[in-house]
Amino acid sequence: METEVQKTIDESKQGEATMVAGKSGAKKLYLESYGCQMNFADSEIVASILSETGFSTTKNSAEADVIFMNTCSIRENAETRVRNKLSQFNKQKKRNPKLVIGILGCMAERLKKDLLEEEKLVDIVAGPDSYRDLPNLIEEVSGGQKAVNVLLSREETYADVSPVRLGEGGVTAFISIMRGCDNMCSFCVVPFTRGRERSRDPQSIVEEAKQLVEAGYKEVTLLGQNVDSYRWNITKKGEIIDPEKEVVSFAQLMEKVAQVSPELRIRFSTSHPKDMTDDVLHVIKKYENICNYIHLPVQSGNSDVLKRMNRGYTREWYLERIAAIRRIVPEAAISTDIITGFCGETEEEHQDTVSLMKEVGYDFSYMFFYSERPKTLAQRKFEDDIPEDIKKKRLNEVQALQSELSYKANEKVVGETHKVLVEGTSKRSEDDLYGRNSQNMTVIFPKEHYKPGDYVQVKIEGFTSATLRGVAITE
Ligand code: 5AD
Ligand code: SF4
């Protein structure tokens, strides 16, 4: 989906000049991210691009020269939160008229007109593929104009941008391996806000992983809307693009990243049931440092609902993929995403979701009630006909079930010893550390002499539905 850009090439060149001139400056950027992990990873790209023009990031919005909100459109309440926060920042702008406020990410394309022209809440609107243009957009705004770039690209992957890590701890990091999505699930706004799917050069991904290892990082999460359709140098139809270059699938990419260092843990998100191959599972099994954890969103346990959702698989297909995981990587924990109250969902169809959850025995689930999104297939084709109280009742039901399932999953590992990567000090007690095991379960244990970044063998002694508790075992 190509949309307008209010810039010319000459203006961009001017921007580049200011980029260099501004390097020694001390302007402050405050970045707030909403939504998925990809948005958090994108904020690190934004921080990197703007560091080239003399911006350093701040955690204090009151001292910022520029405030960017990296926004999410996936559900309506995500957008409402951003709007509320924008009003708050606009009060700050009344006191400091030089303050620049911008929105980035998924709401940019959707709401540019409303936020910029009608409500006058922002100075800059920049979509997910236009972050290289941010220095120019900021320049433009300092000249008193409003600035917009919501052009979506077929190529942009920010492969050469080395992200400024904004997360705490320096232990875990995200690496974007692809952008956009071509799936067109009928409920989902992502293909409209993030554009067409494109994969990033594997060499640049491996380089980024190496740099992270050198900087002391111990875990990377490879990110994409649908990582199983990662492909390099080969078209969807299987035609090789450049015979001189290597072809890389997701399974092969994971293998390359796993080989960077045995000390570096690999996670990935998100897999798609219609595309997840046994090859990927065999690679997970082969490498000790690829975590035994698969997030495989099902959305619904009923094949008719899945058809309306345009997910490209049936309940039976999904269960066969689960069986493949159990067969090839029996140690793997499995989590999912579920939507309750999708268009036309009957009580019986909902019960199929409940029964599927029990059958799979998910370790964890992210659960949502359906929220109609503009432009999507579902909005155009189906009526959003399930009353909110029923959507929420069904949501409560699956949430209660998931608590039970998580409790059982945690109960099962009591008495076992698990390798935990320490991420930080527990929020509840200074004397405890927290980290995750390979299965992505959070484990808390007494600090002793251990520190973030250590791998520690922890004997699990207690649990709740959310966390495991244990003690370090000296080897
Ligand atoms: N309403 C509710 N949940 C949604 N998701 C995506 N779009 C919607 C929507 N319109 C959920 C899906 C997806 C997760 C990231 O968000 O479960 O997997
Ligand atoms: Fe949305 Fe489906 Fe793409 Fe996920 S796979 S981003 S749910 S369209």
Short mmCIF file of C-alpha atoms and ligand atoms in Angstrom, two decimals:
data_model
loop_
_atom_site.label_atom_id
_atom_site.label_comp_id
_atom_site.label_asym_id
_atom_site.label_seq_id
_atom_site.Cartn_x
_atom_site.Cartn_y
_atom_site.Cartn_z
CA MET A 1 0.00 0.00 0.00
CA GLU A 2 1.77 3.14 -1.16
CA THR A 3 0.70 6.42 0.35
CA GLU A 4 1.84 10.00 0.24
CA VAL A 5 5.20 11.40 1.30
CA GLN A 6 5.38 15.10 1.73
CA LYS A 7 9.06 15.41 0.87
CA THR A 8 11.29 15.84 -2.09
CA ILE A 9 14.66 14.24 -2.69
CA ASP A 10 16.41 17.60 -2.42
CA GLU A 11 14.95 18.21 0.97
CA SER A 12 16.22 14.82 2.12
CA LYS A 13 19.75 15.72 1.02
CA GLN A 14 19.60 18.84 3.14
CA GLY A 15 18.55 16.64 6.03
CA GLU A 16 21.64 14.51 5.61
CA ALA A 17 23.81 17.60 5.94
CA THR A 18 22.15 18.50 9.22
CA MET A 19 22.55 14.91 10.36
CA VAL A 20 26.33 15.28 10.28
CA ALA A 21 26.38 18.82 11.62
CA GLY A 22 24.16 17.86 14.53
CA LYS A 23 26.27 14.95 15.76
CA SER A 24 27.86 16.81 18.64
CA GLY A 25 24.57 18.30 19.89
CA ALA A 26 22.83 17.28 23.06
CA LYS A 27 19.19 17.19 22.11
CA LYS A 28 16.99 14.88 24.10
CA LEU A 29 14.65 12.27 22.64
CA TYR A 30 11.92 10.64 24.69
CA LEU A 31 10.55 7.47 23.11
CA GLU A 32 7.52 5.59 24.33
CA SER A 33 6.65 2.25 22.73
CA TYR A 34 3.34 0.45 22.64
CA GLY A 35 2.25 -2.91 21.29
CA CYS A 36 4.34 -5.76 19.97
CA GLN A 37 8.03 -6.59 20.38
CA MET A 38 8.58 -5.42 16.81
CA ASN A 39 7.61 -1.90 17.86
CA PHE A 40 10.11 -1.99 20.72
CA ALA A 41 12.78 -3.16 18.27
CA ASP A 42 11.80 -0.36 15.89
CA SER A 43 12.22 2.24 18.64
CA GLU A 44 15.84 1.11 18.94
CA ILE A 45 16.26 1.74 15.21
CA VAL A 46 14.73 5.20 15.64
CA ALA A 47 17.10 5.95 18.54
CA SER A 48 20.01 4.87 16.36
CA ILE A 49 18.99 7.01 13.38
CA LEU A 50 18.49 10.05 15.59
CA SER A 51 21.71 9.54 17.52
CA GLU A 52 23.41 10.38 14.22
CA THR A 53 21.88 13.84 14.42
CA GLY A 54 22.95 14.53 17.99
CA PHE A 55 20.01 13.12 19.92
CA SER A 56 20.48 11.13 23.06
CA THR A 57 17.55 9.32 24.66
CA THR A 58 16.06 10.29 27.98
CA LYS A 59 13.72 8.45 30.33
CA ASN A 60 12.28 11.72 31.53
CA SER A 61 9.68 13.15 29.17
CA ALA A 62 9.83 16.52 30.97
CA GLU A 63 13.35 17.22 29.70
CA ALA A 64 12.71 16.10 26.10
CA ASP A 65 13.12 18.24 22.98
CA VAL A 66 11.33 15.59 20.93
CA ILE A 67 8.71 13.12 22.15
CA PHE A 68 7.91 10.16 19.91
CA MET A 69 5.21 7.64 20.64
CA ASN A 70 5.69 4.41 18.74
CA THR A 71 2.10 3.30 18.44
CA CYS A 72 0.02 0.16 17.97
CA SER A 73 -3.30 -0.23 16.16
CA ILE A 74 -3.94 -3.90 16.75
CA ARG A 75 -6.93 -3.35 19.03
CA GLU A 76 -9.01 -0.31 19.71
CA ASN A 77 -7.97 0.03 23.35
CA ALA A 78 -4.30 0.26 22.30
CA GLU A 79 -5.20 3.35 20.28
CA THR A 80 -7.25 4.85 23.11
CA ARG A 81 -4.27 4.66 25.45
CA VAL A 82 -2.07 6.50 22.97
CA ARG A 83 -4.65 9.25 22.50
CA ASN A 84 -4.88 9.82 26.26
CA LYS A 85 -1.13 10.05 26.54
CA LEU A 86 -0.96 12.46 23.61
CA SER A 87 -3.27 14.89 25.38
CA GLN A 88 -0.96 14.75 28.37
CA PHE A 89 2.12 15.58 26.26
CA ASN A 90 0.20 18.42 24.64
CA LYS A 91 -0.19 20.06 28.05
CA GLN A 92 3.61 19.95 28.32
CA LYS A 93 3.82 21.55 24.89
CA LYS A 94 1.66 24.46 26.04
CA ARG A 95 4.37 25.24 28.60
CA ASN A 96 7.18 24.60 26.10
CA PRO A 97 6.02 25.44 22.54
CA LYS A 98 9.35 24.30 21.06
CA LEU A 99 8.66 20.71 22.08
CA VAL A 100 8.15 18.46 19.05
CA ILE A 101 5.60 15.65 19.40
CA GLY A 102 5.34 12.86 16.89
CA ILE A 103 3.63 9.55 16.41
CA LEU A 104 5.40 6.64 14.80
CA GLY A 105 4.34 3.11 14.00
CA CYS A 106 1.00 1.59 13.16
CA MET A 107 -1.34 4.45 14.08
CA ALA A 108 0.57 6.79 11.79
CA GLU A 109 -0.94 5.62 8.54
CA ARG A 110 -4.38 5.11 10.03
CA LEU A 111 -4.81 8.35 11.88
CA LYS A 112 -2.51 10.88 10.26
CA LYS A 113 -5.30 13.14 9.16
CA ASP A 114 -7.22 13.08 12.44
CA LEU A 115 -4.21 13.63 14.68
CA LEU A 116 -2.38 16.16 12.53
CA GLU A 117 -5.04 18.27 10.92
CA GLU A 118 -8.23 17.89 12.89
CA GLU A 119 -7.14 17.41 16.46
CA LYS A 120 -3.74 19.11 16.03
CA LEU A 121 -2.23 16.78 18.61
CA VAL A 122 1.05 16.05 16.81
CA ASP A 123 3.74 17.76 14.69
CA ILE A 124 5.16 14.66 13.04
CA VAL A 125 3.55 11.50 11.71
CA ALA A 126 5.93 8.79 10.52
CA GLY A 127 5.00 5.26 9.47
CA PRO A 128 7.10 2.13 10.17
CA ASP A 129 9.07 2.33 6.91
CA SER A 130 9.99 6.02 7.06
CA TYR A 131 12.29 6.24 10.07
CA ARG A 132 15.33 7.13 8.00
CA ASP A 133 13.45 10.31 7.15
CA LEU A 134 12.95 11.36 10.78
CA PRO A 135 15.93 13.78 10.90
CA ASN A 136 14.44 15.61 7.91
CA LEU A 137 10.96 15.59 9.36
CA ILE A 138 12.29 17.13 12.59
CA GLU A 139 14.08 19.77 10.53
CA GLU A 140 10.90 20.58 8.70
CA VAL A 141 8.98 20.99 11.93
CA SER A 142 11.56 23.39 13.34
CA GLY A 143 10.71 25.55 10.33
CA GLY A 144 7.18 25.75 11.67
CA GLN A 145 5.49 23.14 9.44
CA LYS A 146 3.87 19.82 10.18
CA ALA A 147 5.66 16.83 8.65
CA VAL A 148 4.33 13.52 7.39
CA ASN A 149 5.87 10.42 5.87
CA VAL A 150 3.72 7.32 5.87
CA LEU A 151 5.08 5.76 2.72
CA LEU A 152 5.25 1.99 3.01
CA SER A 153 8.15 0.30 1.29
CA ARG A 154 8.68 -3.05 -0.39
CA GLU A 155 12.38 -3.06 0.45
CA GLU A 156 13.12 -1.25 3.70
CA THR A 157 14.50 -3.60 6.38
CA TYR A 158 16.88 -1.16 8.15
CA ALA A 159 19.48 -3.91 7.63
CA ASP A 160 22.41 -1.51 7.99
CA VAL A 161 21.11 0.35 11.04
CA SER A 162 22.72 -0.81 14.24
CA PRO A 163 20.02 -0.41 16.92
CA VAL A 164 20.67 1.59 20.10
CA ARG A 165 19.66 -0.86 22.82
CA LEU A 166 17.07 0.80 25.03
CA GLY A 167 16.18 -2.21 27.19
CA GLU A 168 17.52 -2.60 30.68
CA GLY A 169 20.13 -5.09 31.77
CA GLY A 170 22.15 -5.70 28.61
CA VAL A 171 21.32 -9.43 28.64
CA THR A 172 18.51 -9.90 26.10
CA ALA A 173 17.91 -8.13 22.79
CA PHE A 174 15.59 -8.24 19.80
CA ILE A 175 16.73 -8.67 16.20
CA SER A 176 14.21 -7.90 13.46
CA ILE A 177 14.61 -10.43 10.66
CA MET A 178 11.75 -9.28 8.46
CA ARG A 179 9.04 -6.65 8.21
CA GLY A 180 5.40 -6.50 7.18
CA CYS A 181 2.94 -9.31 6.63
CA ASP A 182 1.27 -10.80 3.54
CA ASN A 183 -1.17 -13.08 5.30
CA MET A 184 -4.31 -11.00 5.46
CA CYS A 185 -5.91 -12.67 8.46
CA SER A 186 -9.34 -11.11 8.29
CA PHE A 187 -9.26 -9.53 11.77
CA CYS A 188 -5.80 -8.02 11.47
CA VAL A 189 -4.80 -4.47 10.68
CA VAL A 190 -1.06 -5.22 10.45
CA PRO A 191 -0.86 -5.77 6.67
CA PHE A 192 -2.36 -2.28 6.26
CA THR A 193 -0.16 -0.51 8.78
CA ARG A 194 3.13 -2.32 8.20
CA GLY A 195 2.88 -3.18 4.54
CA ARG A 196 4.22 -6.05 2.48
CA GLU A 197 6.37 -8.79 3.85
CA ARG A 198 10.12 -8.55 3.18
CA SER A 199 13.09 -10.42 4.66
CA ARG A 200 16.34 -8.91 5.83
CA ASP A 201 19.78 -9.88 4.53
CA PRO A 202 20.90 -12.90 6.64
CA GLN A 203 24.48 -11.64 6.71
CA SER A 204 23.39 -8.45 8.48
CA ILE A 205 21.36 -10.50 10.98
CA VAL A 206 24.35 -12.72 11.83
CA GLU A 207 26.57 -9.62 12.12
CA GLU A 208 24.10 -8.03 14.53
CA ALA A 209 24.07 -11.22 16.64
CA LYS A 210 27.91 -11.21 16.71
CA GLN A 211 27.99 -7.59 17.83
CA LEU A 212 25.54 -8.37 20.60
CA VAL A 213 27.71 -11.26 21.81
CA GLU A 214 30.73 -8.95 21.82
CA ALA A 215 28.74 -6.44 23.87
CA GLY A 216 27.97 -9.14 26.44
CA TYR A 217 24.42 -10.04 25.44
CA LYS A 218 23.30 -13.60 26.14
CA GLU A 219 19.96 -13.91 24.37
CA VAL A 220 18.43 -12.73 21.11
CA THR A 221 14.84 -12.99 19.93
CA LEU A 222 14.46 -13.12 16.15
CA LEU A 223 11.39 -11.10 15.29
CA GLY A 224 8.93 -11.12 12.42
CA GLN A 225 5.13 -11.12 12.03
CA ASN A 226 5.45 -14.59 10.50
CA VAL A 227 9.01 -15.86 10.91
CA ASP A 228 8.31 -19.14 9.11
CA SER A 229 7.93 -17.30 5.85
CA TYR A 230 11.38 -15.71 6.17
CA ARG A 231 13.16 -16.31 2.88
CA TRP A 232 16.28 -14.83 1.33
CA ASN A 233 17.10 -14.87 -2.38
CA ILE A 234 14.07 -16.98 -3.32
CA THR A 235 10.56 -15.94 -4.32
CA LYS A 236 7.39 -17.27 -2.74
CA LYS A 237 7.00 -19.51 -5.77
CA GLY A 238 10.45 -20.99 -5.18
CA GLU A 239 12.35 -19.20 -7.95
CA ILE A 240 15.95 -18.35 -7.05
CA ILE A 241 16.57 -14.63 -7.50
CA ASP A 242 20.39 -14.53 -7.82
CA PRO A 243 22.04 -17.90 -8.62
CA GLU A 244 25.39 -16.55 -7.37
CA LYS A 245 24.04 -16.00 -3.87
CA GLU A 246 22.89 -18.46 -1.23
CA VAL A 247 19.24 -19.16 -0.51
CA VAL A 248 18.30 -18.97 3.17
CA SER A 249 15.13 -20.27 4.83
CA PHE A 250 14.06 -19.54 8.41
CA ALA A 251 15.41 -22.90 9.60
CA GLN A 252 18.77 -22.13 7.96
CA LEU A 253 18.81 -18.62 9.37
CA MET A 254 18.23 -19.93 12.89
CA GLU A 255 21.07 -22.37 12.40
CA LYS A 256 23.41 -19.55 11.33
CA VAL A 257 22.49 -17.46 14.38
CA ALA A 258 22.78 -20.47 16.71
CA GLN A 259 26.33 -21.03 15.44
CA VAL A 260 27.41 -17.48 16.36
CA SER A 261 28.11 -18.60 19.93
CA PRO A 262 26.97 -21.51 22.11
CA GLU A 263 26.65 -18.95 24.92
CA LEU A 264 24.00 -17.01 23.00
CA ARG A 265 20.43 -18.17 23.48
CA ILE A 266 18.06 -17.90 20.54
CA ARG A 267 14.32 -17.28 20.71
CA PHE A 268 11.97 -16.38 17.89
CA SER A 269 8.50 -14.96 17.39
CA THR A 270 5.99 -15.36 15.81
CA SER A 271 5.47 -18.73 14.13
CA HIS A 272 2.48 -19.35 11.91
CA PRO A 273 0.73 -22.75 12.03
CA LYS A 274 0.21 -22.84 8.28
CA ASP A 275 3.93 -22.29 7.55
CA MET A 276 5.82 -23.87 10.44
CA THR A 277 7.89 -26.72 8.99
CA ASP A 278 9.46 -29.78 10.57
CA ASP A 279 12.83 -28.39 9.43
CA VAL A 280 12.50 -25.58 11.96
CA LEU A 281 11.66 -28.10 14.68
CA HIS A 282 14.67 -30.25 13.81
CA VAL A 283 16.95 -27.19 14.06
CA ILE A 284 15.49 -26.35 17.48
CA LYS A 285 16.18 -29.91 18.58
CA LYS A 286 19.73 -29.88 17.18
CA TYR A 287 20.99 -26.77 18.99
CA GLU A 288 21.06 -26.60 22.77
CA ASN A 289 21.13 -22.79 22.61
CA ILE A 290 17.86 -22.52 20.64
CA CYS A 291 15.18 -22.31 23.30
CA ASN A 292 12.56 -25.02 23.67
CA TYR A 293 9.69 -22.63 23.37
CA ILE A 294 7.25 -22.10 20.51
CA HIS A 295 4.61 -19.43 20.33
CA LEU A 296 2.05 -20.77 17.87
CA PRO A 297 -1.05 -18.55 17.70
CA VAL A 298 -4.21 -20.58 17.07
CA GLN A 299 -6.79 -17.74 17.39
CA SER A 300 -9.72 -20.20 17.44
CA GLY A 301 -10.24 -23.93 17.89
CA ASN A 302 -13.05 -24.13 15.33
CA SER A 303 -12.36 -24.72 11.64
CA ASP A 304 -15.29 -22.57 10.41
CA VAL A 305 -14.16 -19.63 12.52
CA LEU A 306 -10.59 -20.16 11.29
CA LYS A 307 -11.93 -20.01 7.74
CA ARG A 308 -13.71 -16.72 8.44
CA MET A 309 -10.49 -15.49 10.00
CA ASN A 310 -8.65 -16.46 6.79
CA ARG A 311 -5.97 -18.23 8.78
CA GLY A 312 -5.18 -20.84 6.14
CA TYR A 313 -5.45 -23.93 8.39
CA THR A 314 -8.06 -26.07 10.14
CA ARG A 315 -8.27 -27.31 13.72
CA GLU A 316 -6.94 -30.70 12.52
CA TRP A 317 -3.97 -29.13 10.72
CA TYR A 318 -3.12 -27.10 13.81
CA LEU A 319 -3.29 -30.17 16.05
CA GLU A 320 -1.04 -32.03 13.63
CA ARG A 321 1.54 -29.21 13.96
CA ILE A 322 1.29 -29.52 17.75
CA ALA A 323 1.83 -33.28 17.40
CA ALA A 324 4.93 -32.55 15.28
CA ILE A 325 6.31 -30.31 18.06
CA ARG A 326 5.65 -33.01 20.68
CA ARG A 327 7.27 -35.62 18.43
CA ILE A 328 10.40 -33.68 17.45
CA VAL A 329 10.96 -31.37 20.44
CA PRO A 330 9.09 -33.01 23.31
CA GLU A 331 10.71 -30.63 25.84
CA ALA A 332 9.16 -27.59 24.17
CA ALA A 333 6.74 -25.31 25.96
CA ILE A 334 3.94 -24.04 23.72
CA SER A 335 2.02 -20.79 23.98
CA THR A 336 -0.68 -19.25 21.82
CA ASP A 337 -2.89 -16.26 20.99
CA ILE A 338 -6.66 -16.53 21.22
CA ILE A 339 -9.45 -14.22 20.10
CA THR A 340 -12.91 -14.63 21.64
CA GLY A 341 -16.15 -13.39 20.08
CA PHE A 342 -15.02 -13.12 16.47
CA CYS A 343 -17.79 -12.32 13.96
CA GLY A 344 -20.53 -14.94 14.04
CA GLU A 345 -18.86 -17.08 16.74
CA THR A 346 -21.50 -19.41 18.25
CA GLU A 347 -21.26 -20.81 21.76
CA GLU A 348 -20.43 -24.19 20.22
CA GLU A 349 -17.62 -22.72 18.17
CA HIS A 350 -16.28 -21.01 21.29
CA GLN A 351 -16.38 -24.34 23.13
CA ASP A 352 -14.13 -25.75 20.39
CA THR A 353 -11.51 -23.18 21.43
CA VAL A 354 -11.92 -24.29 25.04
CA SER A 355 -11.53 -27.96 24.12
CA LEU A 356 -8.51 -27.26 21.90
CA MET A 357 -6.80 -25.37 24.74
CA LYS A 358 -7.31 -28.39 26.99
CA GLU A 359 -6.13 -30.80 24.32
CA VAL A 360 -2.91 -28.87 23.69
CA GLY A 361 -2.39 -27.96 27.35
CA TYR A 362 -0.80 -24.60 26.61
CA ASP A 363 1.88 -23.38 28.97
CA PHE A 364 0.82 -19.80 28.36
CA SER A 365 -1.71 -17.81 26.27
CA TYR A 366 -2.25 -14.23 25.22
CA MET A 367 -6.03 -13.79 25.07
CA PHE A 368 -8.11 -10.98 23.59
CA PHE A 369 -11.71 -10.28 22.74
CA TYR A 370 -12.33 -9.35 19.15
CA SER A 371 -12.01 -5.67 18.28
CA GLU A 372 -13.10 -4.65 14.79
CA ARG A 373 -10.39 -2.79 12.88
CA PRO A 374 -10.95 -0.43 9.98
CA LYS A 375 -10.11 -1.62 6.43
CA THR A 376 -9.69 -5.26 7.46
CA LEU A 377 -11.39 -8.08 5.54
CA ALA A 378 -13.60 -8.86 8.55
CA GLN A 379 -14.76 -5.27 8.78
CA ARG A 380 -15.72 -5.29 5.11
CA LYS A 381 -17.22 -8.77 4.99
CA PHE A 382 -18.73 -9.65 8.35
CA GLU A 383 -20.86 -8.06 10.99
CA ASP A 384 -19.24 -7.54 14.40
CA ASP A 385 -22.29 -9.21 15.89
CA ILE A 386 -21.20 -10.73 19.19
CA PRO A 387 -22.29 -8.45 22.05
CA GLU A 388 -19.43 -7.12 24.16
CA ASP A 389 -20.63 -8.85 27.32
CA ILE A 390 -20.51 -12.24 25.55
CA LYS A 391 -17.07 -11.51 24.08
CA LYS A 392 -15.86 -10.69 27.58
CA LYS A 393 -17.59 -13.66 29.20
CA ARG A 394 -15.86 -15.98 26.74
CA LEU A 395 -12.58 -14.18 27.34
CA ASN A 396 -12.94 -14.68 31.10
CA GLU A 397 -13.63 -18.34 30.52
CA VAL A 398 -10.47 -18.93 28.46
CA GLN A 399 -8.41 -16.82 30.88
CA ALA A 400 -9.56 -18.89 33.84
CA LEU A 401 -8.79 -22.08 31.93
CA GLN A 402 -5.33 -20.82 30.98
CA SER A 403 -4.54 -20.02 34.63
CA GLU A 404 -5.31 -23.63 35.47
CA LEU A 405 -3.21 -24.91 32.57
CA SER A 406 -0.25 -22.67 33.48
CA TYR A 407 -0.52 -23.77 37.09
CA LYS A 408 -0.37 -27.40 36.00
CA ALA A 409 2.56 -26.72 33.66
CA ASN A 410 4.49 -25.08 36.49
CA GLU A 411 3.56 -27.78 38.98
CA LYS A 412 5.07 -30.39 36.66
CA VAL A 413 8.60 -28.98 36.84
CA VAL A 414 8.87 -28.84 40.64
CA GLY A 415 11.84 -30.94 41.71
CA GLU A 416 13.59 -30.52 38.34
CA THR A 417 16.78 -28.54 37.78
CA HIS A 418 16.63 -25.94 34.99
CA LYS A 419 19.26 -23.79 33.33
CA VAL A 420 18.23 -20.18 33.93
CA LEU A 421 19.62 -17.10 32.23
CA VAL A 422 19.62 -14.33 34.85
CA GLU A 423 18.05 -11.09 33.59
CA GLY A 424 17.94 -8.90 36.70
CA THR A 425 17.04 -8.35 40.32
CA SER A 426 13.53 -9.38 41.32
CA LYS A 427 11.09 -6.49 41.61
CA ARG A 428 9.77 -7.94 44.85
CA SER A 429 13.08 -8.43 46.67
CA GLU A 430 16.61 -7.09 46.34
CA ASP A 431 17.86 -10.44 47.60
CA ASP A 432 16.41 -12.38 44.67
CA LEU A 433 17.26 -12.62 40.98
CA TYR A 434 14.90 -13.44 38.13
CA GLY A 435 15.52 -15.05 34.79
CA ARG A 436 13.96 -17.52 32.37
CA ASN A 437 14.51 -21.15 31.60
CA SER A 438 14.61 -22.47 28.04
CA GLN A 439 10.82 -22.92 28.11
CA ASN A 440 10.37 -19.19 28.78
CA MET A 441 9.12 -19.70 32.34
CA THR A 442 10.15 -16.99 34.79
CA VAL A 443 12.27 -18.36 37.64
CA ILE A 444 13.07 -16.50 40.88
CA PHE A 445 15.89 -17.58 43.20
CA PRO A 446 18.14 -16.14 45.97
CA LYS A 447 20.92 -13.94 44.60
CA GLU A 448 23.97 -15.37 46.41
CA HIS A 449 26.96 -14.37 44.23
CA TYR A 450 25.12 -14.56 40.88
CA LYS A 451 24.50 -11.62 38.55
CA PRO A 452 22.57 -10.70 35.38
CA GLY A 453 23.96 -12.52 32.34
CA ASP A 454 24.93 -15.66 34.29
CA TYR A 455 23.60 -19.07 33.36
CA VAL A 456 22.62 -20.76 36.62
CA GLN A 457 21.33 -24.28 37.30
CA VAL A 458 18.30 -23.76 39.52
CA LYS A 459 16.41 -26.48 41.37
CA ILE A 460 12.70 -25.65 41.26
CA GLU A 461 11.05 -25.87 44.66
CA GLY A 462 7.83 -23.88 44.43
CA PHE A 463 5.52 -22.14 41.96
CA THR A 464 2.47 -20.02 41.23
CA SER A 465 0.64 -19.89 37.88
CA ALA A 466 2.98 -17.03 36.87
CA THR A 467 6.44 -17.92 38.24
CA LEU A 468 8.69 -20.68 39.48
CA ARG A 469 10.82 -20.43 42.63
CA GLY A 470 14.04 -22.28 43.26
CA VAL A 471 17.60 -22.31 44.55
CA ALA A 472 20.88 -22.30 42.68
CA ILE A 473 22.71 -25.60 42.55
CA THR A 474 26.50 -25.38 42.68
CA GLU A 475 28.02 -27.49 39.94
N1 5AD B 1 -9.02 -8.06 17.78
C1 5AD B 1 -8.54 -8.80 18.82
N2 5AD B 1 -7.32 -9.37 18.81
C2 5AD B 1 -6.55 -9.20 17.72
N3 5AD B 1 -5.33 -9.64 17.42
C3 5AD B 1 -5.00 -9.19 16.20
N4 5AD B 1 -6.00 -8.45 15.68
C4 5AD B 1 -6.98 -8.44 16.61
C5 5AD B 1 -8.27 -7.87 16.66
N5 5AD B 1 -8.75 -7.17 15.65
C6 5AD B 1 -4.55 -10.52 18.29
C7 5AD B 1 -4.26 -11.85 17.61
C8 5AD B 1 -2.82 -11.74 17.25
C9 5AD B 1 -2.28 -10.89 18.38
C10 5AD B 1 -0.98 -10.25 18.11
O1 5AD B 1 -3.29 -9.92 18.56
O2 5AD B 1 -4.48 -12.88 18.54
O3 5AD B 1 -2.16 -12.99 17.16
FE1 SF4 B 2 -1.88 -10.14 11.46
FE2 SF4 B 2 -2.19 -12.64 10.59
FE3 SF4 B 2 -0.06 -11.18 9.77
FE4 SF4 B 2 -0.19 -12.02 12.33
S1 SF4 B 2 -0.05 -13.35 10.52
S2 SF4 B 2 0.34 -9.95 11.60
S3 SF4 B 2 -2.39 -11.95 12.75
S4 SF4 B 2 -2.22 -10.77 9.32
#
